[in-house]
Structure formats: C-alpha cells, structure tokens
Tab-separated table of C-alpha atoms and ligand atoms in Angstrom:
chain	number	residue	atom	x	y	z
A	70	MET	CA	-125.915	83.032	-31.044
A	71	GLN	CA	-124.444	79.752	-31.332
A	72	ASP	CA	-122.814	79.766	-28.175
A	73	TRP	CA	-125.525	81.603	-26.099
A	74	LEU	CA	-127.127	79.460	-23.611
A	75	LYS	CA	-130.720	78.756	-24.299
A	76	VAL	CA	-133.093	78.470	-21.495
A	77	ALA	CA	-136.475	76.847	-21.530
A	78	MET	CA	-138.803	78.695	-19.204
A	79	PRO	CA	-142.084	77.590	-18.180
A	80	LYS	CA	-144.929	80.000	-18.801
A	81	GLY	CA	-148.025	79.840	-16.211
A	82	ARG	CA	-147.605	79.153	-12.583
A	83	ILE	CA	-143.892	78.672	-12.187
A	84	TYR	CA	-142.846	81.466	-14.366
A	85	LYS	CA	-142.823	84.652	-11.823
A	86	GLN	CA	-141.080	82.656	-9.309
A	87	ALA	CA	-138.840	80.993	-11.836
A	88	ALA	CA	-138.153	84.738	-13.211
A	89	SER	CA	-137.807	86.344	-9.848
A	90	LEU	CA	-135.067	83.837	-8.928
A	91	MET	CA	-133.165	84.355	-12.010
A	92	ARG	CA	-133.432	87.917	-11.528
A	93	GLU	CA	-132.058	87.917	-7.980
A	94	ALA	CA	-129.303	85.187	-9.481
A	95	GLY	CA	-128.274	88.081	-11.680
A	96	TYR	CA	-129.960	87.388	-14.861
A	97	SER	CA	-132.253	90.318	-15.689
A	98	ILE	CA	-135.183	88.690	-17.129
A	99	LEU	CA	-138.530	90.469	-16.635
A	100	GLU	CA	-140.979	89.065	-14.193
A	101	ASP	CA	-144.127	89.858	-16.078
A	102	GLU	CA	-142.568	88.922	-19.435
A	103	ASP	CA	-145.093	85.931	-19.832
A	104	GLU	CA	-148.010	88.552	-20.012
A	105	SER	CA	-146.519	89.301	-23.657
A	106	ARG	CA	-147.037	87.245	-26.710
A	107	LYS	CA	-143.241	87.103	-27.510
A	108	LEU	CA	-141.830	83.568	-27.202
A	109	LEU	CA	-138.329	83.991	-27.203
A	110	ILE	CA	-136.514	86.474	-25.341
A	111	GLU	CA	-133.237	87.600	-25.795
A	112	LEU	CA	-130.518	88.982	-22.957
A	113	PRO	CA	-127.391	89.902	-25.038
A	114	GLU	CA	-125.434	90.985	-22.061
A	115	ALA	CA	-125.591	87.403	-20.374
A	116	ARG	CA	-125.529	85.857	-23.829
A	117	MET	CA	-128.846	84.159	-22.995
A	118	GLN	CA	-132.031	83.284	-25.053
A	119	PHE	CA	-135.023	82.325	-23.026
A	120	ILE	CA	-137.583	80.018	-24.733
A	121	MET	CA	-141.012	80.554	-23.385
A	122	ALA	CA	-142.459	76.928	-23.431
A	123	LYS	CA	-145.559	75.480	-22.065
A	124	PRO	CA	-144.346	73.751	-19.027
A	125	VAL	CA	-145.120	70.031	-20.025
A	126	ASP	CA	-142.716	70.400	-23.078
A	127	VAL	CA	-139.699	71.600	-21.188
A	128	PRO	CA	-138.061	68.191	-21.031
A	129	THR	CA	-138.598	67.591	-24.632
A	130	TYR	CA	-136.715	71.026	-25.720
A	131	VAL	CA	-133.984	70.050	-23.237
A	132	GLU	CA	-133.721	66.319	-24.379
A	133	TYR	CA	-133.465	67.443	-28.309
A	134	GLY	CA	-131.058	70.177	-27.253
A	135	VAL	CA	-133.160	73.246	-28.660
A	136	ALA	CA	-132.890	74.316	-25.164
A	137	ASP	CA	-129.512	73.699	-23.386
A	138	ILE	CA	-130.866	74.007	-20.056
A	139	GLY	CA	-134.642	74.163	-18.551
A	140	ILE	CA	-136.945	74.865	-15.289
A	141	VAL	CA	-139.752	72.284	-15.029
A	142	GLY	CA	-141.690	70.644	-12.234
A	143	LYS	CA	-140.650	67.545	-10.817
A	144	ASP	CA	-144.119	66.326	-11.339
A	145	VAL	CA	-143.493	66.566	-15.401
A	146	LEU	CA	-140.190	65.008	-15.083
A	147	MET	CA	-141.564	62.058	-13.207
A	148	GLU	CA	-144.289	61.612	-15.670
A	149	GLU	CA	-142.389	62.537	-19.012
A	150	ASN	CA	-139.276	60.486	-18.119
A	151	ARG	CA	-137.037	62.225	-20.579
A	152	ASP	CA	-133.044	61.727	-21.053
A	153	VAL	CA	-131.893	64.706	-19.275
A	154	TYR	CA	-129.681	65.970	-16.446
A	155	GLU	CA	-131.599	67.156	-13.086
A	156	LEU	CA	-129.015	69.622	-11.765
A	157	LEU	CA	-130.603	71.807	-8.897
A	158	ASP	CA	-134.069	71.716	-6.848
A	159	LEU	CA	-134.889	75.313	-7.141
A	160	GLY	CA	-137.270	75.198	-4.078
A	161	ILE	CA	-139.879	76.849	-5.888
A	162	ALA	CA	-143.760	76.417	-6.832
A	163	ARG	CA	-143.872	73.463	-4.060
A	164	CYS	CA	-146.962	71.244	-4.068
A	165	ARG	CA	-147.633	67.595	-4.094
A	166	MET	CA	-148.854	64.427	-5.909
A	167	SER	CA	-151.691	62.962	-4.031
A	168	VAL	CA	-154.375	60.002	-4.407
A	169	ILE	CA	-157.412	61.584	-3.879
A	170	ALA	CA	-161.336	59.894	-3.284
A	171	LEU	CA	-164.452	60.673	-2.212
A	172	PRO	CA	-165.119	60.329	2.145
A	173	ASP	CA	-167.008	57.200	1.298
A	174	TRP	CA	-164.710	55.534	-0.606
A	175	GLU	CA	-164.283	51.694	-0.655
A	176	PRO	CA	-161.939	49.434	-2.766
A	177	GLY	CA	-163.852	48.629	-5.870
A	178	THR	CA	-164.043	45.554	-8.336
A	179	TYR	CA	-163.145	47.401	-11.221
A	180	PRO	CA	-161.443	50.528	-9.587
A	181	ARG	CA	-160.959	53.532	-12.136
A	182	VAL	CA	-158.360	56.287	-11.289
A	183	ALA	CA	-158.527	59.678	-13.562
A	184	THR	CA	-155.285	61.559	-13.781
A	185	LYS	CA	-153.314	64.041	-15.804
A	186	TYR	CA	-150.296	61.907	-15.083
A	187	PRO	CA	-150.890	58.290	-16.236
A	188	ASN	CA	-147.498	57.379	-16.096
A	189	VAL	CA	-147.029	58.526	-12.449
A	190	ALA	CA	-150.557	57.104	-11.309
A	191	SER	CA	-150.052	53.514	-13.313
A	192	GLN	CA	-146.374	53.096	-11.773
A	193	TYR	CA	-147.665	53.981	-8.360
A	194	PHE	CA	-150.611	51.323	-8.225
A	195	ARG	CA	-148.426	48.833	-10.202
A	196	GLU	CA	-145.875	48.871	-7.448
A	197	ARG	CA	-148.739	48.230	-4.833
A	198	GLY	CA	-150.038	45.435	-6.619
A	199	GLN	CA	-153.247	47.256	-7.153
A	200	GLN	CA	-155.062	46.710	-10.611
A	201	VAL	CA	-156.619	49.601	-11.655
A	202	GLU	CA	-157.817	51.361	-15.262
A	203	VAL	CA	-155.952	54.965	-15.492
A	204	ILE	CA	-158.201	57.376	-17.383
A	205	LYS	CA	-156.186	60.304	-18.646
A	206	LEU	CA	-157.784	63.791	-18.395
A	207	ASN	CA	-156.749	67.192	-19.044
A	208	GLY	CA	-158.087	69.461	-16.237
A	209	SER	CA	-160.750	69.822	-13.664
A	210	ILE	CA	-159.411	66.126	-12.342
A	211	GLU	CA	-161.360	66.516	-9.239
A	212	LEU	CA	-164.812	65.952	-11.271
A	213	ALA	CA	-163.949	62.453	-11.846
A	214	PRO	CA	-165.114	60.778	-8.354
A	215	MET	CA	-167.745	63.582	-8.424
A	216	ILE	CA	-169.834	62.661	-11.387
A	217	GLY	CA	-168.618	58.886	-11.123
A	218	LEU	CA	-166.197	58.895	-14.073
A	219	ALA	CA	-163.483	57.485	-11.423
A	220	ASP	CA	-163.197	56.106	-7.738
A	221	ARG	CA	-159.923	58.184	-7.146
A	222	ILE	CA	-157.872	60.636	-8.851
A	223	VAL	CA	-154.181	61.119	-8.806
A	224	ASP	CA	-153.678	64.634	-8.822
A	225	MET	CA	-151.754	68.170	-7.425
A	226	VAL	CA	-152.431	69.451	-4.125
A	227	GLU	CA	-151.069	72.862	-3.031
A	228	THR	CA	-153.368	74.624	-0.821
A	229	GLY	CA	-156.093	72.192	-0.547
A	230	THR	CA	-158.466	74.698	-1.605
A	231	THR	CA	-159.789	72.510	-4.510
A	232	LEU	CA	-160.069	69.432	-2.427
A	233	ARG	CA	-162.217	70.979	0.594
A	234	GLU	CA	-164.496	73.056	-2.050
A	235	ASN	CA	-165.045	69.883	-3.358
A	236	GLY	CA	-165.766	67.737	-0.355
A	237	LEU	CA	-162.444	65.568	-1.536
A	238	ILE	CA	-160.262	63.600	1.017
A	239	GLU	CA	-156.519	63.151	0.178
A	240	GLN	CA	-155.676	59.769	0.990
A	241	GLU	CA	-151.611	59.310	0.311
A	242	VAL	CA	-149.196	61.765	-0.957
A	243	ILE	CA	-147.164	59.917	-3.470
A	244	PHE	CA	-144.468	62.738	-3.995
A	245	ASN	CA	-143.493	66.215	-3.094
A	246	ILE	CA	-142.839	68.516	-5.969
A	247	THR	CA	-140.913	71.660	-6.623
A	248	SER	CA	-139.334	72.920	-9.863
A	249	ARG	CA	-136.029	71.750	-11.209
A	250	LEU	CA	-133.074	72.971	-13.142
A	251	ILE	CA	-132.325	70.493	-15.871
A	252	ALA	CA	-129.865	70.225	-18.809
A	253	ASN	CA	-129.287	68.614	-22.016
A	254	ARG	CA	-126.555	66.064	-21.551
A	255	VAL	CA	-124.338	67.110	-24.513
A	256	SER	CA	-124.722	71.123	-23.447
A	257	TYR	CA	-124.029	70.167	-20.129
A	258	ARG	CA	-120.562	69.194	-21.274
A	259	LEU	CA	-120.110	71.708	-24.283
A	260	LYS	CA	-121.608	74.791	-22.224
A	261	ASN	CA	-120.092	73.651	-18.936
A	262	ASP	CA	-118.692	76.911	-17.713
A	263	ALA	CA	-121.936	78.700	-18.578
A	264	ILE	CA	-124.034	76.304	-16.986
A	265	GLN	CA	-122.098	75.946	-14.105
A	266	LYS	CA	-121.680	79.572	-13.415
A	267	LEU	CA	-125.623	79.481	-13.660
A	268	CYS	CA	-126.032	76.855	-11.093
A	269	ASP	CA	-123.508	78.401	-8.689
A	270	ARG	CA	-125.769	81.426	-8.915
A	271	LEU	CA	-128.800	79.737	-8.340
A	272	GLN	CA	-127.443	77.787	-5.308
A	273	SER	CA	-126.412	80.608	-3.637
A	274	GLN	CA	-129.434	82.820	-3.929
A	275	ILE	CA	-131.362	79.653	-3.045
A	276	GLN	CA	-129.339	79.137	0.276
A	277	LEU	CA	-129.520	82.769	1.085
A	278	THR	CA	-133.585	82.957	0.642
A	279	ARG	CA	-133.429	79.555	2.846
A	280	SER	CA	-131.544	81.199	5.494
B	471	ATP	N1	-151.615	74.236	-7.323
B	471	ATP	C1	-150.893	73.628	-8.304
B	471	ATP	N2	-151.407	72.945	-9.670
B	471	ATP	C2	-150.883	72.347	-10.370
B	471	ATP	N3	-149.312	72.645	-10.583
B	471	ATP	C3	-148.806	73.078	-9.679
B	471	ATP	C4	-149.401	73.905	-8.535
B	471	ATP	N4	-148.723	74.385	-8.102
B	471	ATP	C5	-147.411	74.313	-8.413
B	471	ATP	N5	-147.754	73.784	-9.470
B	471	ATP	C6	-146.502	73.549	-10.574
B	471	ATP	O1	-146.788	74.384	-11.519
B	471	ATP	C7	-146.660	73.258	-12.805
B	471	ATP	C8	-148.005	73.646	-13.828
B	471	ATP	O2	-148.213	74.903	-14.174
B	471	ATP	P1	-149.266	75.598	-14.895
B	471	ATP	O3	-150.720	75.215	-14.335
B	471	ATP	O4	-149.056	76.919	-15.122
B	471	ATP	O5	-149.206	74.704	-16.394
B	471	ATP	P2	-150.108	73.745	-17.158
B	471	ATP	O6	-150.551	72.462	-16.267
B	471	ATP	O7	-149.390	73.548	-18.285
B	471	ATP	O8	-151.378	74.697	-17.459
B	471	ATP	P3	-152.527	74.546	-17.912
B	471	ATP	O9	-153.470	74.283	-16.593
B	471	ATP	O10	-152.989	75.806	-18.390
B	471	ATP	O11	-152.582	73.337	-18.566
B	471	ATP	C9	-146.816	71.844	-12.344
B	471	ATP	O12	-145.731	71.151	-13.086
B	471	ATP	C10	-146.099	71.944	-10.792
B	471	ATP	O13	-144.737	71.700	-10.948
B	472	PRP	O1	-154.580	72.731	-3.534
B	472	PRP	P1	-154.931	73.794	-4.466
B	472	PRP	O2	-153.893	74.941	-4.089
B	472	PRP	O3	-156.459	74.037	-4.459
B	472	PRP	O4	-154.434	73.346	-6.203
B	472	PRP	C1	-154.756	72.198	-6.786
B	472	PRP	C2	-155.387	72.625	-7.807
B	472	PRP	O5	-154.721	73.363	-8.829
B	472	PRP	C3	-154.357	72.365	-10.036
B	472	PRP	O6	-155.646	72.753	-10.921
B	472	PRP	P2	-155.520	73.879	-12.129
B	472	PRP	O7	-155.748	75.147	-11.297
B	472	PRP	O8	-154.156	73.746	-12.934
B	472	PRP	O9	-156.638	73.434	-13.001
B	472	PRP	P3	-156.765	72.463	-14.078
B	472	PRP	O10	-158.208	71.761	-13.204
B	472	PRP	O11	-157.190	72.986	-15.258
B	472	PRP	O12	-155.767	71.542	-14.147
B	472	PRP	C4	-154.535	70.938	-9.705
B	472	PRP	O13	-154.842	70.177	-10.819
B	472	PRP	C5	-156.080	71.119	-8.665
B	472	PRP	O14	-156.976	70.997	-9.089
C-alpha cells in the first residue's frame, strides 16, 4: 500500500459533494460512506485509501504527509496556514466568511469579536488598523452579539438563514469560500503521475458541471 494515494476526505458538510465529484471523476467512493463509523476506506482498483477526517484536521494530515492529498474548505486553509500545495478549486460547498453585527451596531471603545477563526479575524482587523479583542468560540457564534459577549462576529454565511432568524446583519464579506484540493509537497513530486491524473479528471468534471 506504500505507493497508494492517500486522500484525506472531510467528514460532515463537504463530504457528500466531494464524494460525488470523486465518483463522477471515476473513483468509486460511496456518497454515504460517512454514515458508517469506518475511518479508513480502501479502493484497491484505484490504489487509493481515503482517510475520513474532521475538516479542520485535513491540512495537518497533508502537511505531515500521512495523507498525500486532501479536500478542505478555503476557510480552513486560511485559518490553519499549513505548508501545503493548493492544486484545484473544486467549486463545491460554497459559502463566505463575513463580518456580522446587530443592526444597531456602533463602533465601541473596547470592541470584541467572537469567531471560530481567530487568525482570519485578527488579520482582517489588523490590516484595517482596527484594534479588537478576538474571542475564540467553537460553535453557535451568532449568539455572541445577541447575549453581549462580543460586538461583532466573523463567521460563515451560506443561505443567510441563521442571520435572518437571529436578526443579524452581514456588514462585509471577507472572502468567498469553496473547497480545494491540496497536496503534500513531497508527495506531489513522488506521486506526481497519480496526483496529476486525479487533478485532470476532477478538472474535466468541474468544467462539465459548469457548462
Ligand atoms: N453554512 C456553512 N457553514 C459552515 N461551513 C460551511 C457552510 N457551507 C459550507 N461550509 C464548508 O464546510 C466546512 C465545515 O464543514 P462541517 O460543518 O461539516 O465541519 P465542522 O465545522 O468541523 O463541523 P462541526 O460544526 O461539527 O464542528 C467549512 O470548512 C466550509 O468550507
Ligand atoms: O447562512 P446559513 O445557511 O444559515 O449557514 C451559516 C451557519 O452555518 C454554520 O453553522 P453550523 O451549522 O456549522 O453550526 P455551528 O453553530 O455549530 O458552527 C455557520 O457557523 C453559520 O452559523
């Protein structure tokens, strides 16, 4: 199995779209594989092993080379800042990273920003010369301005439903997000044929679905 391609697949939201794209590209991973508790999935005919990972850990597996390639959201790549190659924009799991506040928000003296993405948020406000205290939360980020923990949040917006249902306003989009194919730097050289073949097949499939 030494020469097999090891692929870190994100469990959760991205999985079904990523697996579906892989299938369309000719790699027969199941779209409901994430519903089992199996963490390593083998595809002997394609000489591939899929590692079922928590999304935020995908760049770590790839940087350390335990996975040759991986699929991960641009949000995680921006936050984790790992030393990996970004090979392809897969165009799936679209959403955006935004600054969000209550409608009556006004600039305060000791502004606090709650987020799951402290590096992204710190960089954003630093670049704008705004001094803020960044508070790391792990979920239900929208609660923070509603219960007075923070003035604003930096979080993901997809349909906008969470914002609407909680009376919050999207002030600014920081960047748009899609999932990306990433590769370990050494694997990219040593397993270039297999990685390039996968990239070409995915690329053709992405172009097909766009046209
Ligand atoms: N509405 C959305 N909210 C959050 N992430 C989204 C959304 N739409 C697409 N994504 C993508 O999905 C990824 C997150 O997937 P998911 O929510 O399954 O992971 P998670 O954050 O680890 O899960 P959990 O909420 O269980 O901790 C993000 O990195 C992002 O690229
Ligand atoms: O614009 P929408 O379609 O409403 O999607 C955005 C919401 O989805 C994510 O939360 P998630 O469901 O991951 O829950 P969490 O609060 O546990 O992070 C994100 O943090 C937003 O809260």
